[in-house]
Short mmCIF file of C-alpha atoms and ligand atoms in Angstrom, two decimals:
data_model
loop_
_atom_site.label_atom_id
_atom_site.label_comp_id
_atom_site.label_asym_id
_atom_site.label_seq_id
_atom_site.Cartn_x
_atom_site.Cartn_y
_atom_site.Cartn_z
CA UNK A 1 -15.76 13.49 -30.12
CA UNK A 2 -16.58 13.19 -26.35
CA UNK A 3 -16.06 16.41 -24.31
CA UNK A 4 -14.34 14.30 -22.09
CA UNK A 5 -11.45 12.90 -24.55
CA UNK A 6 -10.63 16.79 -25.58
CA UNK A 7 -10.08 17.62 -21.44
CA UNK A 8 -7.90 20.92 -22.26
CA UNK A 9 -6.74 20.62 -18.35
CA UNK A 10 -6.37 17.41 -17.14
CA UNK A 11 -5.01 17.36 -14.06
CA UNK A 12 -1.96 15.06 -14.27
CA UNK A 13 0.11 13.12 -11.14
CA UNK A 14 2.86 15.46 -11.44
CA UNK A 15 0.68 18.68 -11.56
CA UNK A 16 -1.06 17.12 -8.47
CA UNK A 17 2.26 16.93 -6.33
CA UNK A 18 3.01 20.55 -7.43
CA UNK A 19 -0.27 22.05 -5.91
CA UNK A 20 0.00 19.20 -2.30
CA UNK A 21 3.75 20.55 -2.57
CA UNK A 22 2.53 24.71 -2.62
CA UNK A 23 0.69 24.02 0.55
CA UNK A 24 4.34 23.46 2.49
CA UNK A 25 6.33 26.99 1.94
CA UNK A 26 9.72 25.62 2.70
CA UNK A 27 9.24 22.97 0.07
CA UNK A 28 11.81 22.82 -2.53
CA UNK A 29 10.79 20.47 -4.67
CA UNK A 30 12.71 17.25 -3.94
CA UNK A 31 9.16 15.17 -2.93
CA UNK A 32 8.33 16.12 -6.00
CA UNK A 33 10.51 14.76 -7.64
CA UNK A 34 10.86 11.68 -5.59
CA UNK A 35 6.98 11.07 -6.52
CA UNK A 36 7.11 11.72 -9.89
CA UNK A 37 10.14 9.57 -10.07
CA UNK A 38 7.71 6.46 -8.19
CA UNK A 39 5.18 7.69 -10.95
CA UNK A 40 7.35 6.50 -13.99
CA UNK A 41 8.03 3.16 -12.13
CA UNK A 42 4.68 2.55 -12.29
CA UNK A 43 3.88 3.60 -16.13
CA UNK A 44 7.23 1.13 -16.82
CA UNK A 45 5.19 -1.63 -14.41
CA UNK A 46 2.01 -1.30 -15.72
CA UNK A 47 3.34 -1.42 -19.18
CA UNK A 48 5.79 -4.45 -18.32
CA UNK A 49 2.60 -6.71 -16.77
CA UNK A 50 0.10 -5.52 -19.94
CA UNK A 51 2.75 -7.31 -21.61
CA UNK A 52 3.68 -10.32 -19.36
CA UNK A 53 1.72 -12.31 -21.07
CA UNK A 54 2.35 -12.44 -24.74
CA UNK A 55 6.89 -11.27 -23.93
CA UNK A 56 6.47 -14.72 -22.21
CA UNK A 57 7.27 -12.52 -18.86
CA UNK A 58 5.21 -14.74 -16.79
CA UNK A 59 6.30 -17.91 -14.85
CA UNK A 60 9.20 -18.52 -12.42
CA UNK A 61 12.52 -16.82 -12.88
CA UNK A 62 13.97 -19.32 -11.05
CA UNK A 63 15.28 -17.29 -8.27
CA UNK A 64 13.64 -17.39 -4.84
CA UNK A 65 13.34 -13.78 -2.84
CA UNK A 66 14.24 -13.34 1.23
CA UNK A 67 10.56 -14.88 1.67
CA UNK A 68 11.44 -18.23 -0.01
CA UNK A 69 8.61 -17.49 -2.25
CA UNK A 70 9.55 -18.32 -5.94
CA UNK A 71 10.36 -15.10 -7.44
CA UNK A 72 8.17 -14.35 -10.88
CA UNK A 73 10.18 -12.46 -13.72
CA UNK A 74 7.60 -9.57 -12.75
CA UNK A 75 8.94 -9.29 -9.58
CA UNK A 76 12.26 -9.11 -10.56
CA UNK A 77 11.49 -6.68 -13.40
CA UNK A 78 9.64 -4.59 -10.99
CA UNK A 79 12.09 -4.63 -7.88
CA UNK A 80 15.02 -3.30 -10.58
CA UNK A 81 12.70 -0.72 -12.40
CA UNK A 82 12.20 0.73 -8.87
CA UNK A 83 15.50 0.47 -7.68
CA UNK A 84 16.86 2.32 -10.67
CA UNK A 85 14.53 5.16 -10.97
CA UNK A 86 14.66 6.16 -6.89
CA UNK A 87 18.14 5.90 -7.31
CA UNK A 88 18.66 8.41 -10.37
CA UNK A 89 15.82 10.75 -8.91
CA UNK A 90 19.12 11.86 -6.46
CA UNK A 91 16.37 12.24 -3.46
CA UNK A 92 17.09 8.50 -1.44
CA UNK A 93 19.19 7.49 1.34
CA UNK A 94 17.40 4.18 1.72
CA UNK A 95 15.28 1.68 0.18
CA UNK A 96 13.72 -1.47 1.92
CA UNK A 97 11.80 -3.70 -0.69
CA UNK A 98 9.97 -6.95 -0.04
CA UNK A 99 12.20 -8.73 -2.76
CA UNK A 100 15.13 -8.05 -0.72
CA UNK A 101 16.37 -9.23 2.87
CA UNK A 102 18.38 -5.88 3.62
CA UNK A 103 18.17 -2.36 2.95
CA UNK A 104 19.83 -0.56 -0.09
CA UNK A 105 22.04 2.14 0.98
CA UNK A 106 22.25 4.53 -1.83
CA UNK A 107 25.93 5.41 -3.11
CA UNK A 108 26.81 8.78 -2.32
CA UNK A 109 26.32 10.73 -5.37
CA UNK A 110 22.47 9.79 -5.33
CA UNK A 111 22.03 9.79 -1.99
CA UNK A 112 19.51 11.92 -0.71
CA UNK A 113 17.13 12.14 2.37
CA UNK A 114 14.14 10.04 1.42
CA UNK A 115 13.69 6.26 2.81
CA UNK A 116 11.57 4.90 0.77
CA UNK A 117 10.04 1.15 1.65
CA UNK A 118 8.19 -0.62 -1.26
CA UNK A 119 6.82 -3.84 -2.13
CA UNK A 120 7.31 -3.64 -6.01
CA UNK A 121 4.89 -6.01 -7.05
CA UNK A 122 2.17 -7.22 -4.48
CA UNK A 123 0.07 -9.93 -5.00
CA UNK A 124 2.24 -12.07 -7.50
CA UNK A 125 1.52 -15.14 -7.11
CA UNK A 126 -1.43 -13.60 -8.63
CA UNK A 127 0.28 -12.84 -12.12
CA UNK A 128 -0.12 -16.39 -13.98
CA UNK A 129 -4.09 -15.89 -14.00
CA UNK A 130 -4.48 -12.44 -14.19
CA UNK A 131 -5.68 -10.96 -11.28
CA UNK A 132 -5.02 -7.36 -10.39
CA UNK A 133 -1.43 -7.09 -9.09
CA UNK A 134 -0.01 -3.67 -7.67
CA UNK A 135 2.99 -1.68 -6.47
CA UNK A 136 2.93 -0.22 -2.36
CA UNK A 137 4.79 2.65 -1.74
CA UNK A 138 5.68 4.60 1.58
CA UNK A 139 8.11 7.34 2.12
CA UNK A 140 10.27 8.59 5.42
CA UNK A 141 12.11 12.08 5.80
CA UNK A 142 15.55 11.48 7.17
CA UNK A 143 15.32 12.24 11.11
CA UNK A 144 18.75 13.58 10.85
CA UNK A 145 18.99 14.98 6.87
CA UNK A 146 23.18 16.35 6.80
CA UNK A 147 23.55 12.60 9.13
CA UNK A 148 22.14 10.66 5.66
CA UNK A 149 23.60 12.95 2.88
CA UNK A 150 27.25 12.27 5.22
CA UNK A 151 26.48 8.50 4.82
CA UNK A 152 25.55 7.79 8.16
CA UNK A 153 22.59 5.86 7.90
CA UNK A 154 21.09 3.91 10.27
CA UNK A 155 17.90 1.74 10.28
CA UNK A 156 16.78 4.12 13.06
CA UNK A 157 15.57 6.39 10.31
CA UNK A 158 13.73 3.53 9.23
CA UNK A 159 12.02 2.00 12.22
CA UNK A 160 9.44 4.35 13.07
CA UNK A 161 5.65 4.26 13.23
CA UNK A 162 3.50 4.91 10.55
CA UNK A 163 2.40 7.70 11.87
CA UNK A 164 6.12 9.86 10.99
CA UNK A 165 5.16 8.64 7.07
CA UNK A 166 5.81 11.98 4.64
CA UNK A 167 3.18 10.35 1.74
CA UNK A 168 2.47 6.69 0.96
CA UNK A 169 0.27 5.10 -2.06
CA UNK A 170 -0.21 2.17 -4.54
CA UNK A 171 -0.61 1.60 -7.75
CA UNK A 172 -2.82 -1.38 -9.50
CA UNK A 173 -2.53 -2.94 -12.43
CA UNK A 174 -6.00 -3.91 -13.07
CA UNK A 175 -8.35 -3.00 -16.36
CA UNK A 176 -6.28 -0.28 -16.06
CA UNK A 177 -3.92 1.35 -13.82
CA UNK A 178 -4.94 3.20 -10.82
CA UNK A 179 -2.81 5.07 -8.52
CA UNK A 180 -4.04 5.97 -4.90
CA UNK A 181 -1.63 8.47 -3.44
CA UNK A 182 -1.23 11.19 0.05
CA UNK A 183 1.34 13.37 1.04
CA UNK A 184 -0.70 13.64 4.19
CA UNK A 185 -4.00 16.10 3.05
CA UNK A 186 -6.19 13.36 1.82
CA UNK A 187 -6.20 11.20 -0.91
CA UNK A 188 -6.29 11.36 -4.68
CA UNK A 189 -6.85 8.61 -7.43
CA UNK A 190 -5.21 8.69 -10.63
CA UNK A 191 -6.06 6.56 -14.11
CA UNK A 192 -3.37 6.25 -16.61
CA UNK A 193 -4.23 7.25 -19.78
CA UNK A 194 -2.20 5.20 -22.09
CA UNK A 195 -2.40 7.59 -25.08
CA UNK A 196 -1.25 10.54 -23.00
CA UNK A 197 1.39 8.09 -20.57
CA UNK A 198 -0.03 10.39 -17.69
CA UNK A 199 -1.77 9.29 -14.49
CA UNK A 200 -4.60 11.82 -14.86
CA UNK A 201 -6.93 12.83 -11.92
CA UNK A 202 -10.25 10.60 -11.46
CA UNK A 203 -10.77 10.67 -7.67
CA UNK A 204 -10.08 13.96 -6.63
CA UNK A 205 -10.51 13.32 -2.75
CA UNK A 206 -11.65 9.71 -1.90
CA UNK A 207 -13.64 9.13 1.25
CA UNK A 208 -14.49 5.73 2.70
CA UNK A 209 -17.95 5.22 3.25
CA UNK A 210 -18.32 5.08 7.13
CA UNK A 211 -19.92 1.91 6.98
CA UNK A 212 -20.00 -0.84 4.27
CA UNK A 213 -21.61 -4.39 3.34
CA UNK A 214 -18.86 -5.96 2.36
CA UNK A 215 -16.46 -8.32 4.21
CA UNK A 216 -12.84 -9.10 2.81
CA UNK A 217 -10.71 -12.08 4.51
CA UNK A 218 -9.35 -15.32 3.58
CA UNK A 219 -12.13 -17.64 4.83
CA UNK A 220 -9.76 -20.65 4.46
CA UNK A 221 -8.19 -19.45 7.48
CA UNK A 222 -11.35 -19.71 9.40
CA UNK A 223 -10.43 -22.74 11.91
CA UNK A 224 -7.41 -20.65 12.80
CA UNK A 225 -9.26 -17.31 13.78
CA UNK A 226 -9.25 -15.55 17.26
CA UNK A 227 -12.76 -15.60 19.08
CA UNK A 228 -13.17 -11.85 17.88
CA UNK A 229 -12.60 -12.14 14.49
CA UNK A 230 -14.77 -15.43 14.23
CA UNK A 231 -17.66 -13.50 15.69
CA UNK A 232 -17.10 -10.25 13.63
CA UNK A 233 -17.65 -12.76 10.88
CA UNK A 234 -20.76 -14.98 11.80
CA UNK A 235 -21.78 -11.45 12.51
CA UNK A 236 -21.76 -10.16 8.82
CA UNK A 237 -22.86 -13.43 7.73
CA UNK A 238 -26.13 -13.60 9.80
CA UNK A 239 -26.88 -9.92 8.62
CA UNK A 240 -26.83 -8.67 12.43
CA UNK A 241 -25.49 -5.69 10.85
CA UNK A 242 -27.88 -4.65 7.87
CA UNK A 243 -31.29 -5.57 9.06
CA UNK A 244 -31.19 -9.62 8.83
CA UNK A 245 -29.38 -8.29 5.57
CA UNK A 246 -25.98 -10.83 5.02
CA UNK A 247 -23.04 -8.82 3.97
CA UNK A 248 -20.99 -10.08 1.01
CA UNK A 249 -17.55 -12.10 1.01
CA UNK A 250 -15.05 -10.08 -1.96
CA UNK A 251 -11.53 -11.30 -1.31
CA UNK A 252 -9.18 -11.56 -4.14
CA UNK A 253 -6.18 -12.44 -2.26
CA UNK A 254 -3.86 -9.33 -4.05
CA UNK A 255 -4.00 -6.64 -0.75
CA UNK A 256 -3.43 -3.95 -4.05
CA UNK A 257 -7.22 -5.14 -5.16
CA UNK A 258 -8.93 -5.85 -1.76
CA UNK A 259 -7.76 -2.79 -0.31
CA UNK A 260 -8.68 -0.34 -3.81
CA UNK A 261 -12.17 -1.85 -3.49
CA UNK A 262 -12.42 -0.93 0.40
CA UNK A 263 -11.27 2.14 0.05
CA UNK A 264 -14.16 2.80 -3.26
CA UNK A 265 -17.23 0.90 -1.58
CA UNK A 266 -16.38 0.61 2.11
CA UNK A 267 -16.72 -2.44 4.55
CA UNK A 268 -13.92 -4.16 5.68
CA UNK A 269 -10.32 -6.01 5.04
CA UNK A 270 -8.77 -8.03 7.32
CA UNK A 271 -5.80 -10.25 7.79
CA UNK A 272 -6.17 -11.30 10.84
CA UNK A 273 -3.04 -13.40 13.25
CA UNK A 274 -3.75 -16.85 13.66
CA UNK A 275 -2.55 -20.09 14.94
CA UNK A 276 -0.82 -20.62 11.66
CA UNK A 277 0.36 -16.57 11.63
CA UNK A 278 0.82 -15.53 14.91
CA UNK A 279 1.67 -11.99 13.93
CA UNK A 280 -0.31 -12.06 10.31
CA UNK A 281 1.15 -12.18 7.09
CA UNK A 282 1.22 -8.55 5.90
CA UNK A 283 4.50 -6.76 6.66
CA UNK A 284 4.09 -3.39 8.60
CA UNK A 285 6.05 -1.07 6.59
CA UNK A 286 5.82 -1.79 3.05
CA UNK A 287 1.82 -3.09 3.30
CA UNK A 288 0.30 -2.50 6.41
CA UNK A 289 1.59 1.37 7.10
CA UNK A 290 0.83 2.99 3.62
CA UNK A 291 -2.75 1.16 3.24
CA UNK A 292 -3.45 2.56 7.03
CA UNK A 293 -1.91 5.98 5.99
CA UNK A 294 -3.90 5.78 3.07
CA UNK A 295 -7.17 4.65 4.57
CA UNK A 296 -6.84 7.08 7.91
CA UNK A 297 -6.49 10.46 5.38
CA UNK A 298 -10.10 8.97 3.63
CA UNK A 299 -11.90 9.11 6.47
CA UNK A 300 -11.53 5.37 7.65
CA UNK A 301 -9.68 3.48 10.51
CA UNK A 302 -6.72 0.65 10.27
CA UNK A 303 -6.07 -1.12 13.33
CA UNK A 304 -3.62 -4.82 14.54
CA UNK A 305 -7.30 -5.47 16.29
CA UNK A 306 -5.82 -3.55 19.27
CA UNK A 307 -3.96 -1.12 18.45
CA UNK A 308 -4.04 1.92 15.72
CA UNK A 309 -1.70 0.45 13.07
CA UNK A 310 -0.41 3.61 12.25
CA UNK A 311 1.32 3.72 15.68
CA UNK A 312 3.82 0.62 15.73
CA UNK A 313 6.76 1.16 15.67
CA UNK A 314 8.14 -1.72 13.29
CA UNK A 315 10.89 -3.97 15.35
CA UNK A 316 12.63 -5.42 11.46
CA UNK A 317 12.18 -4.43 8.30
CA UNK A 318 10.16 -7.10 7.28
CA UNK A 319 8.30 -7.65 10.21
CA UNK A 320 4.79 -8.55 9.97
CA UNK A 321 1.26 -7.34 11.87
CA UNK A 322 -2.31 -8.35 11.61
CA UNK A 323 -4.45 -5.75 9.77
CA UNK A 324 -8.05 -4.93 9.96
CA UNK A 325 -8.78 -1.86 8.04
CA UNK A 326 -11.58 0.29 5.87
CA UNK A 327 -14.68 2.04 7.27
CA UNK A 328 -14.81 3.57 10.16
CA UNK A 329 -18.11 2.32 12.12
CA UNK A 330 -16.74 -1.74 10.63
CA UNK A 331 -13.26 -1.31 11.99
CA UNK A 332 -14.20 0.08 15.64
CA UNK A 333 -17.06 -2.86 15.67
CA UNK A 334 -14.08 -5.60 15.65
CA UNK A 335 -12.45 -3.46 18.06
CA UNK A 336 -14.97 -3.76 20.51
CA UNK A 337 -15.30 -7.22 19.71
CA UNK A 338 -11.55 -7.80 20.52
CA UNK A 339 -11.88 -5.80 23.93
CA UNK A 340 -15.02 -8.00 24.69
CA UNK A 341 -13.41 -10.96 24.39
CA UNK A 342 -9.62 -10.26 25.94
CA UNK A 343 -8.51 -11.35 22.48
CA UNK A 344 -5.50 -10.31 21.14
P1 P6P B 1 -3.53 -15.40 1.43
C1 P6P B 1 -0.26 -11.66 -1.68
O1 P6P B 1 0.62 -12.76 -1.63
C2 P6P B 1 -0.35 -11.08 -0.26
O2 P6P B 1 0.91 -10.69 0.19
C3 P6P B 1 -1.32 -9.89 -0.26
O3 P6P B 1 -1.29 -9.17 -1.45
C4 P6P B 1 -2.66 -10.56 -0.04
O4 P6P B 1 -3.58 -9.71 0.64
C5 P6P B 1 -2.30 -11.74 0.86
O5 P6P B 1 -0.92 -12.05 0.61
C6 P6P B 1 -3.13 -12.96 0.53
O6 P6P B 1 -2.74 -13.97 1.45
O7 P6P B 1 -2.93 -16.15 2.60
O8 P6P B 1 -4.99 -15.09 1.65
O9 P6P B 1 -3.26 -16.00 0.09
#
């Protein structure tokens, strides 16, 4: 039998958040449990969308979500599966999730002092063909911890920049699942091993290559770009970057996918603002913040083409920012791009 398969230590999620945890001494353990409880969401997620298609799971539920995008049973499954297990792991004040217009206040006998903002199942309008769909995760500490616990919330603990993020991650439902996750000291990746129902360690510290040949953005958007962006792209077409060399176009239009093979390979995702978008389409805090979070602690850069993403402060909970993020040397080249051309 393969060495491998008889691993006598695998190094599972939960183990994982024990030894980030050990590095803080006045930790007590509620992060941990917090992640772990985000960890069984996604083994009930990935298990729900292995299934979709033969429980007949896929298609409309009928229902439309705050985005007037038809809501999938997935999404629905997903949004309550995550609802349910934050709110039993007792650590939650507040939950903002993309399938819903405004924040869950948890009841006082869960309530504790995480705010946690998810989008439960990214990418589904992806789920009737099968293309990778994932879960995006970020987590606040309560400014003002006795203030939550009391019931005094207020959405000032939950517009804040990126940067005040405690950990942040996704998980993927591809060929199999993958989890991406930091509490701030780099970033792991995880594979679920379906015969053990553990996320098990595969990427022990990822690092994005500072430079990449590949290019990731919705070229159907193209008549609508800013002069930067249009450049950056004739750019990587013409191979002014790689010795006459053209990059390649990957976009699979699920950020979950896009951004896991960015993060792997290097180059470059973007979602630019444009004529049709004038502030993009990804929202800030549950898809923009934890994919910069994630991308800044491997090594790379996430910016609105201006600005380090990581710094906005978010003005609603489901406002949206344009995104241009992955490896370093990429990311600063549309920067200087943007500054060359007074481009916004
Ligand atoms: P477009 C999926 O609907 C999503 O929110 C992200 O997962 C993805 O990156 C983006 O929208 C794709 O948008 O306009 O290219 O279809």
């Amino acid at each position: 039998v393969d060495a491998q398969l008889l691993q006598t230590d695998p190094l599972t999620l939960s183990a994982w958040i024990l030894t980030q945890q050990h590095r803080s001494p006045n930790a007590r353990g509620r992060l941990t449990v917090l992640l772990n409880a985000i960890g069984v969401g996604c083994k009930f997620v990935a298990s729900a969308v292995r299934r979709a298609g033969l429980a007949g799971m896929m298609g409309m539920a009928g229902s439309e979500n705050v985005q007037g995008e038809d809501q999938k049973k997935l999404d629905v499954i997903a949004n309550e599966v995550f609802k349910n297990s934050l709110r039993r792991s007792g650590q939650c004040c507040i939950l903002i999730t993309e399938e819903e217009d405004e924040p869950i206040f948890i009841e006082k006998e869960h309530r504790g002092i995480y705010i946690v903002v998810f989008d439960p199942l990214d990418g589904s309008s992806n789920i009737d063909c099968g293309v990778s769909v994932g879960t995006i995760f970020g987590i606040y500490k309560a400014k003002d911890p006795q203030a939550e616990l009391a019931g005094n919330s207020t959405l000032d603990d939950v517009l804040r920049p990126g940067t005040e993020m405690v950990a942040a991650g996704y998980c993927m439902y591809g060929s199999m699942a993958y989890m991406m996750i930091t509490t701030g000291n780099g970033v792991a990746g995880f594979t679920l091993d379906p015969t053990l129902g553990e996320f098990v360690i595969t990427h022990p510290k990822v690092q994005v290559p500072p430079r990449g040949t590949i290019y990731s953005i919705n070229e159907g958007n193209a008549a609508n770009w800013d002069p930067a962006t249009t450049k950056y792209v004739e750019n990587c077409k013409s191979g002014k970057y790689n010795n006459g060399k053209p990059y390649s176009l990957r976009y699979v239009g699920s950020m979950v996918a896009d951004v896991h093979r960015t993060l792997l390979y290097g180059g470059i995702f973007m979602y630019p603002a444009d004529k049709k978008n004038p502030n993009g389409k990804l929202r800030v805090l549950y898809e923009c913040f934890p994919m910069a979070f994630l991308v800044e602690q491997a090594g790379g850069k996430a910016t609105t083409g201006t600005a380090r993403t990581m710094e906005m402060v978010p003005t609603s909970i489901h406002g949206r920012a344009p995104i241009y993020l992955g490896s370093k040397e990429e990311v600063e080249e549309i920067e200087r791009l943007k500054k060359e051309c007074g481009c916004q």
